[in-house]
C-alpha cells in the first residue's frame, strides 16, 4: 500500500529556513498538500496543489513537489511556526504522512 | 468564512456505534464534499470518509465496512456512524470541507474544532 514518509522532527533557529520533506513513490506525479497543527488546535491548510497558498497564509510558506519528494519550506522561520506539520496526497484514498514536529530554537 | 462544528457523545461503549454530526454555518453545504478525519491522542491524522451534498460518497478502505456517512442539506449537517467500536477508535474526530471527493484535487479547508470520543466501558 502507498505510504507518505516524513521525518519525525526538524529543528531550526529563528530567522533561518526550515525544510520539511514528505516522501512517497512517484509522489511528484500527484498533488501534495500541507497542514500545520499546533497543540490542542485543529489542522490548518498551508499549502495545496504542491505550491499554492490559501488566503491568509504568510508568503514565507512555500511548497514544491518533484520525483519522490514533496517539500514544505518556511523561510525566515518564526517562533509562531513551531507546530506539527502533515503532508497529504491521494492514492486510491486520502493519505497523510506521519507528521513532523518543527521546533524553533 | 464557512464554519464547521462537530457534536455528539464524548463517551461510547465498546461494540456500540459512534455517532457524530457536523453542522455547517456561514456558508452553503452545496457544491462541496464533506469529510470526517480522526486523530488518536498523540498520533497522526486518518481520513475516514466524505460525502457530496448530492449524496455520493468515498470511504477509507480500512474503515469502509464499519462506516456510514450521510448528509441532511435542510439542516446543513452531515453525519458519521462508526459501528462496533473498540478502544482503537478513541480519537479526536474532525469534520472538514474539500472541493473534490476523490483524486488529486482533494485537500481540506476549513476544519472543525474537533471532538474527542473515548471508547470505554
mmCIF file of C-alpha atoms in Angstrom:
data_model
loop_
_atom_site.group_PDB
_atom_site.id
_atom_site.type_symbol
_atom_site.label_atom_id
_atom_site.label_comp_id
_atom_site.label_asym_id
_atom_site.label_seq_id
_atom_site.Cartn_x
_atom_site.Cartn_y
_atom_site.Cartn_z
ATOM 1 C CA UNK A 1 0.000 0.000 0.000
ATOM 2 C CA UNK A 2 1.085 3.570 -0.659
ATOM 3 C CA UNK A 3 2.756 5.463 2.187
ATOM 4 C CA UNK A 4 3.902 9.013 2.827
ATOM 5 C CA UNK A 5 7.024 9.278 4.990
ATOM 6 C CA UNK A 6 8.026 12.362 6.965
ATOM 7 C CA UNK A 7 10.920 12.892 9.373
ATOM 8 C CA UNK A 8 9.594 12.820 12.958
ATOM 9 C CA UNK A 9 11.292 16.069 13.877
ATOM 10 C CA UNK A 10 13.063 19.068 12.393
ATOM 11 C CA UNK A 11 14.796 21.852 14.295
ATOM 12 C CA UNK A 12 15.547 25.351 13.044
ATOM 13 C CA UNK A 13 16.881 28.586 14.508
ATOM 14 C CA UNK A 14 14.681 31.682 14.371
ATOM 15 C CA UNK A 15 15.105 33.553 11.105
ATOM 16 C CA UNK A 16 16.529 30.538 9.303
ATOM 17 C CA UNK A 17 14.888 28.339 6.665
ATOM 18 C CA UNK A 18 13.058 25.190 7.725
ATOM 19 C CA UNK A 19 12.649 22.339 5.256
ATOM 20 C CA UNK A 20 10.204 19.500 5.858
ATOM 21 C CA UNK A 21 10.089 16.603 3.421
ATOM 22 C CA UNK A 22 7.418 14.080 2.513
ATOM 23 C CA UNK A 23 8.430 11.007 0.534
ATOM 24 C CA UNK A 24 6.356 8.573 -1.489
ATOM 25 C CA UNK A 25 6.713 6.530 -4.657
ATOM 26 C CA UNK A 26 6.370 8.911 -7.619
ATOM 27 C CA UNK A 27 4.815 11.495 -5.324
ATOM 28 C CA UNK A 28 5.714 14.139 -7.879
ATOM 29 C CA UNK A 29 3.013 12.694 -10.141
ATOM 30 C CA UNK A 30 0.391 13.553 -7.535
ATOM 31 C CA UNK A 31 -0.631 16.771 -5.822
ATOM 32 C CA UNK A 32 0.584 17.283 -2.249
ATOM 33 C CA UNK A 33 -0.961 19.418 0.455
ATOM 34 C CA UNK A 34 0.442 20.509 3.821
ATOM 35 C CA UNK A 35 -1.239 21.221 7.146
ATOM 36 C CA UNK A 36 0.010 22.974 10.274
ATOM 37 C CA UNK A 37 -1.291 21.856 13.658
ATOM 38 C CA UNK A 38 -0.498 23.495 16.971
ATOM 39 C CA UNK A 39 -1.127 21.594 20.228
ATOM 40 C CA UNK A 40 -4.812 21.390 21.071
ATOM 41 C CA UNK A 41 -5.848 23.009 17.791
ATOM 42 C CA UNK A 42 -7.288 21.813 14.504
ATOM 43 C CA UNK A 43 -5.041 21.423 11.466
ATOM 44 C CA UNK A 44 -4.815 24.401 9.125
ATOM 45 C CA UNK A 45 -4.140 24.118 5.389
ATOM 46 C CA UNK A 46 -0.931 25.974 4.496
ATOM 47 C CA UNK A 47 -0.145 24.589 1.011
ATOM 48 C CA UNK A 48 -2.307 22.838 -1.606
ATOM 49 C CA UNK A 49 -1.663 21.631 -5.148
ATOM 50 C CA UNK A 50 2.049 21.379 -4.291
ATOM 51 C CA UNK A 51 2.741 25.109 -4.062
ATOM 52 C CA UNK A 52 -0.407 27.196 -3.732
ATOM 53 C CA UNK A 53 -1.017 29.183 -0.551
ATOM 54 C CA UNK A 54 -4.534 29.678 0.795
ATOM 55 C CA UNK A 55 -5.621 33.185 1.609
ATOM 56 C CA UNK A 56 -4.119 34.349 4.886
ATOM 57 C CA UNK A 57 -1.079 32.065 4.854
ATOM 58 C CA UNK A 58 2.178 34.068 5.032
ATOM 59 C CA UNK A 59 4.421 34.192 1.968
ATOM 60 C CA UNK A 60 7.242 32.594 3.957
ATOM 61 C CA UNK A 61 5.434 29.253 3.465
ATOM 62 C CA UNK A 62 6.200 27.630 0.110
ATOM 63 C CA UNK A 63 5.995 24.168 -1.379
ATOM 64 C CA UNK A 64 7.437 22.049 -4.148
ATOM 65 C CA UNK A 65 6.984 18.500 -5.387
ATOM 66 C CA UNK A 66 9.171 16.502 -7.753
ATOM 67 C CA UNK A 67 10.275 12.926 -8.148
ATOM 68 C CA UNK A 68 9.541 11.070 -4.937
ATOM 69 C CA UNK A 69 9.594 14.061 -2.577
ATOM 70 C CA UNK A 70 7.327 16.942 -1.694
ATOM 71 C CA UNK A 71 8.896 19.730 0.341
ATOM 72 C CA UNK A 72 7.467 22.397 2.619
ATOM 73 C CA UNK A 73 9.811 25.328 3.085
ATOM 74 C CA UNK A 74 9.405 28.003 5.729
ATOM 75 C CA UNK A 75 11.654 30.994 5.118
ATOM 76 C CA UNK A 76 12.577 33.308 7.981
ATOM 77 C CA UNK A 77 11.077 30.878 10.477
ATOM 78 C CA UNK A 78 9.378 32.460 13.459
ATOM 79 C CA UNK A 79 8.566 31.099 16.902
ATOM 80 C CA UNK A 80 4.896 31.024 15.923
ATOM 81 C CA UNK A 81 5.718 28.460 13.207
ATOM 82 C CA UNK A 82 6.560 25.823 15.828
ATOM 83 C CA UNK A 83 3.964 23.095 15.268
ATOM 84 C CA UNK A 84 3.344 19.670 13.806
ATOM 85 C CA UNK A 85 3.194 19.577 10.012
ATOM 86 C CA UNK A 86 1.428 16.897 7.972
ATOM 87 C CA UNK A 87 1.627 16.213 4.253
ATOM 88 C CA UNK A 88 -1.354 14.722 2.398
ATOM 89 C CA UNK A 89 -1.946 13.223 -1.026
ATOM 90 C CA UNK A 90 -4.321 10.875 -2.822
ATOM 91 C CA UNK A 91 -3.584 7.327 -3.947
ATOM 92 C CA UNK A 92 -6.809 5.333 -4.167
ATOM 93 C CA UNK A 93 -7.704 7.055 -0.900
ATOM 94 C CA UNK A 94 -6.676 10.079 1.124
ATOM 95 C CA UNK A 95 -3.277 9.569 2.735
ATOM 96 C CA UNK A 96 -1.494 11.575 5.409
ATOM 97 C CA UNK A 97 2.156 11.471 6.329
ATOM 98 C CA UNK A 98 3.023 10.638 9.917
ATOM 99 C CA UNK A 99 3.753 14.250 10.779
ATOM 100 C CA UNK A 100 6.864 16.287 11.537
ATOM 101 C CA UNK A 101 7.349 18.243 14.740
ATOM 102 C CA UNK A 102 9.031 21.545 13.901
ATOM 103 C CA UNK A 103 10.980 23.036 16.785
ATOM 104 C CA UNK A 104 12.188 26.627 16.601
ATOM 105 C CA UNK A 105 15.096 27.099 18.980
ATOM 106 C CA UNK B 1 -15.932 32.286 6.214
ATOM 107 C CA UNK B 2 -17.671 28.914 6.497
ATOM 108 C CA UNK B 3 -17.549 27.316 9.938
ATOM 109 C CA UNK B 4 -17.895 23.670 10.937
ATOM 110 C CA UNK B 5 -18.914 22.364 14.354
ATOM 111 C CA UNK B 6 -18.854 18.751 15.467
ATOM 112 C CA UNK B 7 -21.322 17.401 18.014
ATOM 113 C CA UNK B 8 -22.060 14.070 19.659
ATOM 114 C CA UNK B 9 -21.354 11.901 22.698
ATOM 115 C CA UNK B 10 -17.869 12.048 24.138
ATOM 116 C CA UNK B 11 -18.041 8.514 25.512
ATOM 117 C CA UNK B 12 -19.079 5.360 23.687
ATOM 118 C CA UNK B 13 -19.044 1.799 24.990
ATOM 119 C CA UNK B 14 -17.070 -0.919 23.202
ATOM 120 C CA UNK B 15 -19.031 -2.757 20.479
ATOM 121 C CA UNK B 16 -21.540 0.100 20.219
ATOM 122 C CA UNK B 17 -21.947 2.663 17.431
ATOM 123 C CA UNK B 18 -20.270 6.060 17.484
ATOM 124 C CA UNK B 19 -22.500 8.809 16.081
ATOM 125 C CA UNK B 20 -21.374 12.347 15.289
ATOM 126 C CA UNK B 21 -22.829 15.291 13.408
ATOM 127 C CA UNK B 22 -21.149 18.290 11.794
ATOM 128 C CA UNK B 23 -23.089 21.498 11.312
ATOM 129 C CA UNK B 24 -22.039 23.861 8.526
ATOM 130 C CA UNK B 25 -22.655 27.550 9.150
ATOM 131 C CA UNK B 26 -21.846 30.866 7.450
ATOM 132 C CA UNK B 27 -21.801 29.116 4.113
ATOM 133 C CA UNK B 28 -23.626 26.668 1.881
ATOM 134 C CA UNK B 29 -23.351 22.896 2.154
ATOM 135 C CA UNK B 30 -23.916 22.701 -1.606
ATOM 136 C CA UNK B 31 -21.188 22.237 -4.226
ATOM 137 C CA UNK B 32 -18.627 20.806 -1.816
ATOM 138 C CA UNK B 33 -17.594 17.487 -0.312
ATOM 139 C CA UNK B 34 -17.719 16.998 3.431
ATOM 140 C CA UNK B 35 -15.219 14.863 5.279
ATOM 141 C CA UNK B 36 -14.559 13.094 8.546
ATOM 142 C CA UNK B 37 -10.952 12.783 9.718
ATOM 143 C CA UNK B 38 -9.733 11.457 13.064
ATOM 144 C CA UNK B 39 -6.615 11.704 15.197
ATOM 145 C CA UNK B 40 -5.896 9.301 18.068
ATOM 146 C CA UNK B 41 -4.328 11.021 21.090
ATOM 147 C CA UNK B 42 -0.692 11.810 20.353
ATOM 148 C CA UNK B 43 -0.840 10.296 16.866
ATOM 149 C CA UNK B 44 -1.334 11.337 13.263
ATOM 150 C CA UNK B 45 -4.320 12.023 11.040
ATOM 151 C CA UNK B 46 -6.526 9.382 9.419
ATOM 152 C CA UNK B 47 -9.164 10.169 6.803
ATOM 153 C CA UNK B 48 -12.418 8.292 7.318
ATOM 154 C CA UNK B 49 -14.864 9.208 4.544
ATOM 155 C CA UNK B 50 -16.542 12.007 2.634
ATOM 156 C CA UNK B 51 -19.914 12.818 1.151
ATOM 157 C CA UNK B 52 -21.066 15.243 -1.519
ATOM 158 C CA UNK B 53 -24.187 17.294 -0.872
ATOM 159 C CA UNK B 54 -25.791 15.201 -3.628
ATOM 160 C CA UNK B 55 -25.147 12.068 -1.570
ATOM 161 C CA UNK B 56 -22.193 10.477 -3.387
ATOM 162 C CA UNK B 57 -19.617 9.015 -1.024
ATOM 163 C CA UNK B 58 -15.993 7.895 -0.741
ATOM 164 C CA UNK B 59 -14.567 5.759 2.050
ATOM 165 C CA UNK B 60 -11.218 4.778 3.548
ATOM 166 C CA UNK B 61 -10.995 1.097 2.553
ATOM 167 C CA UNK B 62 -9.702 0.160 6.016
ATOM 168 C CA UNK B 63 -12.833 1.527 7.708
ATOM 169 C CA UNK B 64 -15.460 1.163 4.994
ATOM 170 C CA UNK B 65 -17.176 -1.892 6.466
ATOM 171 C CA UNK B 66 -17.966 -0.034 9.701
ATOM 172 C CA UNK B 67 -18.696 3.485 8.403
ATOM 173 C CA UNK B 68 -21.912 5.168 7.354
ATOM 174 C CA UNK B 69 -21.874 8.809 6.247
ATOM 175 C CA UNK B 70 -24.968 10.828 5.434
ATOM 176 C CA UNK B 71 -25.990 14.401 4.656
ATOM 177 C CA UNK B 72 -29.048 16.467 5.538
ATOM 178 C CA UNK B 73 -28.972 19.578 3.362
ATOM 179 C CA UNK B 74 -32.098 21.006 5.031
ATOM 180 C CA UNK B 75 -30.181 21.198 8.310
ATOM 181 C CA UNK B 76 -26.785 21.975 6.717
ATOM 182 C CA UNK B 77 -25.469 18.916 8.517
ATOM 183 C CA UNK B 78 -23.620 15.750 7.689
ATOM 184 C CA UNK B 79 -23.142 12.777 9.970
ATOM 185 C CA UNK B 80 -20.850 9.876 10.754
ATOM 186 C CA UNK B 81 -21.716 6.491 12.208
ATOM 187 C CA UNK B 82 -18.914 4.080 13.102
ATOM 188 C CA UNK B 83 -20.073 0.676 14.262
ATOM 189 C CA UNK B 84 -18.518 -1.978 16.508
ATOM 190 C CA UNK B 85 -16.108 0.459 18.108
ATOM 191 C CA UNK B 86 -13.106 -0.566 20.179
ATOM 192 C CA UNK B 87 -10.547 1.356 22.208
ATOM 193 C CA UNK B 88 -8.581 1.824 18.974
ATOM 194 C CA UNK B 89 -11.342 4.148 17.765
ATOM 195 C CA UNK B 90 -10.656 6.604 20.595
ATOM 196 C CA UNK B 91 -9.673 9.819 18.853
ATOM 197 C CA UNK B 92 -10.436 13.444 18.171
ATOM 198 C CA UNK B 93 -12.879 13.431 15.273
ATOM 199 C CA UNK B 94 -12.749 16.377 12.886
ATOM 200 C CA UNK B 95 -15.077 17.379 10.110
ATOM 201 C CA UNK B 96 -13.638 19.294 7.157
ATOM 202 C CA UNK B 97 -14.587 20.581 3.724
ATOM 203 C CA UNK B 98 -12.967 19.624 0.428
ATOM 204 C CA UNK B 99 -13.616 20.793 -3.130
ATOM 205 C CA UNK B 100 -13.356 17.282 -4.522
ATOM 206 C CA UNK B 101 -14.255 13.885 -3.167
ATOM 207 C CA UNK B 102 -11.561 11.761 -4.700
ATOM 208 C CA UNK B 103 -8.415 12.074 -6.731
ATOM 209 C CA UNK B 104 -5.632 14.603 -6.733
ATOM 210 C CA UNK B 105 -7.838 17.607 -6.084
ATOM 211 C CA UNK B 106 -8.652 16.681 -2.517
ATOM 212 C CA UNK B 107 -7.450 18.929 0.276
ATOM 213 C CA UNK B 108 -9.152 20.028 3.458
ATOM 214 C CA UNK B 109 -10.099 23.584 4.343
ATOM 215 C CA UNK B 110 -11.523 24.554 6.719
ATOM 216 C CA UNK B 111 -11.672 22.119 9.627
ATOM 217 C CA UNK B 112 -13.976 21.988 12.605
ATOM 218 C CA UNK B 113 -12.556 22.333 16.109
ATOM 219 C CA UNK B 114 -12.753 18.578 16.669
ATOM 220 C CA UNK B 115 -14.470 16.486 19.299
ATOM 221 C CA UNK B 116 -12.833 13.840 21.471
ATOM 222 C CA UNK B 117 -14.599 10.499 21.509
ATOM 223 C CA UNK B 118 -13.435 7.954 24.059
ATOM 224 C CA UNK B 119 -14.369 4.305 23.736
ATOM 225 C CA UNK B 120 -14.562 2.778 27.173
ATOM 226 C CA UNK B 121 -16.917 0.759 29.324
#
